[in-house]
mmCIF file of C-alpha atoms in Angstrom:
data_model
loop_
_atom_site.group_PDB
_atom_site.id
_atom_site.type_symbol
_atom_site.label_atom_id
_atom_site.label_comp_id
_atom_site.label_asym_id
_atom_site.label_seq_id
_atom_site.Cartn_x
_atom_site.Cartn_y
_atom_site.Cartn_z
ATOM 1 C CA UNK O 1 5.579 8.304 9.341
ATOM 2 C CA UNK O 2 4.464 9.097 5.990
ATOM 3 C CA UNK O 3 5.104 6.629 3.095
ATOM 4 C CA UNK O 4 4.138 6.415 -0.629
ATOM 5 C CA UNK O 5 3.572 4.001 -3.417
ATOM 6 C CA UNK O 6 3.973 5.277 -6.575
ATOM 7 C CA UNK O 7 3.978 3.694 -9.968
ATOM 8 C CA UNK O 8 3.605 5.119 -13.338
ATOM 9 C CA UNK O 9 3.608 1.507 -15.439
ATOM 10 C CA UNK O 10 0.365 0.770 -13.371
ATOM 11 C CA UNK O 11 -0.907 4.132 -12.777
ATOM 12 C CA UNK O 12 -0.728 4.265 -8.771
ATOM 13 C CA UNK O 13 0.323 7.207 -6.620
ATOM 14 C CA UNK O 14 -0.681 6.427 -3.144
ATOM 15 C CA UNK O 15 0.263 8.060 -0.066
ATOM 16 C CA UNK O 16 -0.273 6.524 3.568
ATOM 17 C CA UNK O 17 1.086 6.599 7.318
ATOM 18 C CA UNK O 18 2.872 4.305 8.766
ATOM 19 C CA UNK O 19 2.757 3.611 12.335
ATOM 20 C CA UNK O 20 6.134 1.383 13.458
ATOM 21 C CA UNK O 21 4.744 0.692 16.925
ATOM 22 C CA UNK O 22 1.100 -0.857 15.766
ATOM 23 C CA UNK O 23 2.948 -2.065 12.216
ATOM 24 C CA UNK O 24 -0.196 -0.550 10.735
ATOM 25 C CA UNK O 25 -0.428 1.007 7.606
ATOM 26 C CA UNK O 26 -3.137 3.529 6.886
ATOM 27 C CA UNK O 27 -4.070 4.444 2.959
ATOM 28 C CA UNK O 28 -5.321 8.026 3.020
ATOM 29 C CA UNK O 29 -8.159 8.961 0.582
ATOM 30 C CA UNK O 30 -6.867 10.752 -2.135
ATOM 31 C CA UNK O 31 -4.953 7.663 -3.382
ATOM 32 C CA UNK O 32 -5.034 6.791 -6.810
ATOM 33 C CA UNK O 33 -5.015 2.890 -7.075
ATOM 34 C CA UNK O 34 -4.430 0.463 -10.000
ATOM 35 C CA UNK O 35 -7.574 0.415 -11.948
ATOM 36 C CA UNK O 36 -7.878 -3.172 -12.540
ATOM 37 C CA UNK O 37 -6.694 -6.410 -9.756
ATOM 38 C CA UNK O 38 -4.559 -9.034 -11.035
ATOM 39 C CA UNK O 39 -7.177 -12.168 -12.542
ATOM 40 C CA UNK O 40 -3.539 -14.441 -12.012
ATOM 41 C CA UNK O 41 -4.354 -17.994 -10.494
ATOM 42 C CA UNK O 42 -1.245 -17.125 -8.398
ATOM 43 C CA UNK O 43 -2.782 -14.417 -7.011
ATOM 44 C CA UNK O 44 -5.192 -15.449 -4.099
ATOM 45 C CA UNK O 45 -5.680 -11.802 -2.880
ATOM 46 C CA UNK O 46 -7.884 -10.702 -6.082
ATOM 47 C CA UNK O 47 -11.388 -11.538 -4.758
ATOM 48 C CA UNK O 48 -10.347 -9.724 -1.349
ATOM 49 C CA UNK O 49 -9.310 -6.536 -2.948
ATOM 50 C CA UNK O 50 -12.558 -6.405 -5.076
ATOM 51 C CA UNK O 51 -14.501 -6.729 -2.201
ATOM 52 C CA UNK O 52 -12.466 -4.311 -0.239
ATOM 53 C CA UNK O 53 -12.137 -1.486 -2.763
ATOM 54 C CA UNK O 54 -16.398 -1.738 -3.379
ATOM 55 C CA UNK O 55 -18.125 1.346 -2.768
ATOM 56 C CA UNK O 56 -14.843 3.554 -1.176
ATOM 57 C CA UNK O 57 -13.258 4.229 -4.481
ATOM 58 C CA UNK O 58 -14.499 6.480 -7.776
ATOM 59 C CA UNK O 59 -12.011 6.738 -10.874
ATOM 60 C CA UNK O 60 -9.178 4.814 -9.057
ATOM 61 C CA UNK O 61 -9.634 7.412 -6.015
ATOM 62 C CA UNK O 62 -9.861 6.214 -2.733
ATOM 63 C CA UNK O 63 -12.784 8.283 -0.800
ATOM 64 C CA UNK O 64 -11.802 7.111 2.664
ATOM 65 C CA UNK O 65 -9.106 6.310 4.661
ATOM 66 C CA UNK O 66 -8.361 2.366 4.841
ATOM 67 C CA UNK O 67 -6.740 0.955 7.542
ATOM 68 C CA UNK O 68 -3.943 -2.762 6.645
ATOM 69 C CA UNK O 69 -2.156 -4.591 9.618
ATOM 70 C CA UNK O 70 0.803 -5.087 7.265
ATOM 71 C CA UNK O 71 2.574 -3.203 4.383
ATOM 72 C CA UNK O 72 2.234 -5.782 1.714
ATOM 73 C CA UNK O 73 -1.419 -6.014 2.583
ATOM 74 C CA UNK O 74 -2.143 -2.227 1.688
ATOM 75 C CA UNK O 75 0.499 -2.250 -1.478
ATOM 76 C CA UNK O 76 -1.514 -5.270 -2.611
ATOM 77 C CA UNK O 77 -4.797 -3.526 -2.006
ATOM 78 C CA UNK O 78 -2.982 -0.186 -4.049
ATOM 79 C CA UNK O 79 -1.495 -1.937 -7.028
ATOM 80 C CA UNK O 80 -4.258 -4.756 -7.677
ATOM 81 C CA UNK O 81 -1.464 -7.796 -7.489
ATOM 82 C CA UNK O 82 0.950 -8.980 -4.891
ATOM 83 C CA UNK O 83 3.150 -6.994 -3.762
ATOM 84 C CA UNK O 84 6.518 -6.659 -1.114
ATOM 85 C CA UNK O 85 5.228 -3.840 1.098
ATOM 86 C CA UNK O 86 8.569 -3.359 2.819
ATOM 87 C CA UNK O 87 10.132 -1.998 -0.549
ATOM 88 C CA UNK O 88 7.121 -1.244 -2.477
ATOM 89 C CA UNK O 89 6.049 1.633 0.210
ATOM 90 C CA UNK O 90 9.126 4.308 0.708
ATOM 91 C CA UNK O 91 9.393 7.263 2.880
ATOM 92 C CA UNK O 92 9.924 11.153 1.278
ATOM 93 C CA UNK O 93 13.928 10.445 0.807
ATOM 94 C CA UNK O 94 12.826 7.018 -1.453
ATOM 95 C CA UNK O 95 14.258 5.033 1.688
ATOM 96 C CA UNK O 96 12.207 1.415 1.371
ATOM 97 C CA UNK O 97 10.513 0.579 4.696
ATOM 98 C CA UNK O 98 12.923 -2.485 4.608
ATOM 99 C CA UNK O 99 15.724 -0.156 4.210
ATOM 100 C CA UNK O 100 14.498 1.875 7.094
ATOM 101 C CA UNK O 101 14.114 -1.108 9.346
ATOM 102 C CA UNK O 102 17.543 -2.144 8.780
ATOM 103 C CA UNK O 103 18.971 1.106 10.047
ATOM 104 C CA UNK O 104 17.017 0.982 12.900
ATOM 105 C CA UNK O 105 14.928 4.376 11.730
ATOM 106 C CA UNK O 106 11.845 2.773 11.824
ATOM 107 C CA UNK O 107 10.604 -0.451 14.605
ATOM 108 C CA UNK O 108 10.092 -3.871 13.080
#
């Protein structure tokens, strides 16, 4: 199913495919991620998202598909800082994923 991340106060508008069955999400190029990752000492992800987004992104772009094995994974990876990926990613109606999984639209 398609889902999307977007954020004008940090400048993301991401767009990816979730799959309910492998609860994989997939972040297709064309994304525009934050263009800076959280330096907060809370924030353990930071070094991990540099290192990820090195060499597959150009002016906040994403030039390739990226692959996450959870949804707060990829919205960290999108917005640069931790994020909840079941409400942060929403389907084309603004439905969260959590909101989806509670109605029993989408497997948990």
């Amino acid at each position: 199913m398609k889902v999307f991340l977007n954020s004008t106060r940090i400048g993301v508008a991401a767009v990816g495919e979730y799959n309910p069955e492998t609860k994989e999400l997939l972040v297709l190029a064309g994304s525009v991620l934050s263009s800076d990752v959280s330096k907060s000492p809370t924030f353990r992800g930071a070094k991990s998202i540099v290192k990820q987004r090195e060499g597959i992104i150009e002016n906040n772009l994403l030039l390739r598909d990226v692959s996450f094995t959870s949804p707060s994974t990829a919205a960290n990876f999108v917005t640069g800082r931790s994020a909840n990926g079941l409400i942060a990613w929403k389907d084309s109606q603004n439905r969260t994923l959590k909101e989806l999984f509670s109605s029993k639209e989408v497997g948990i």
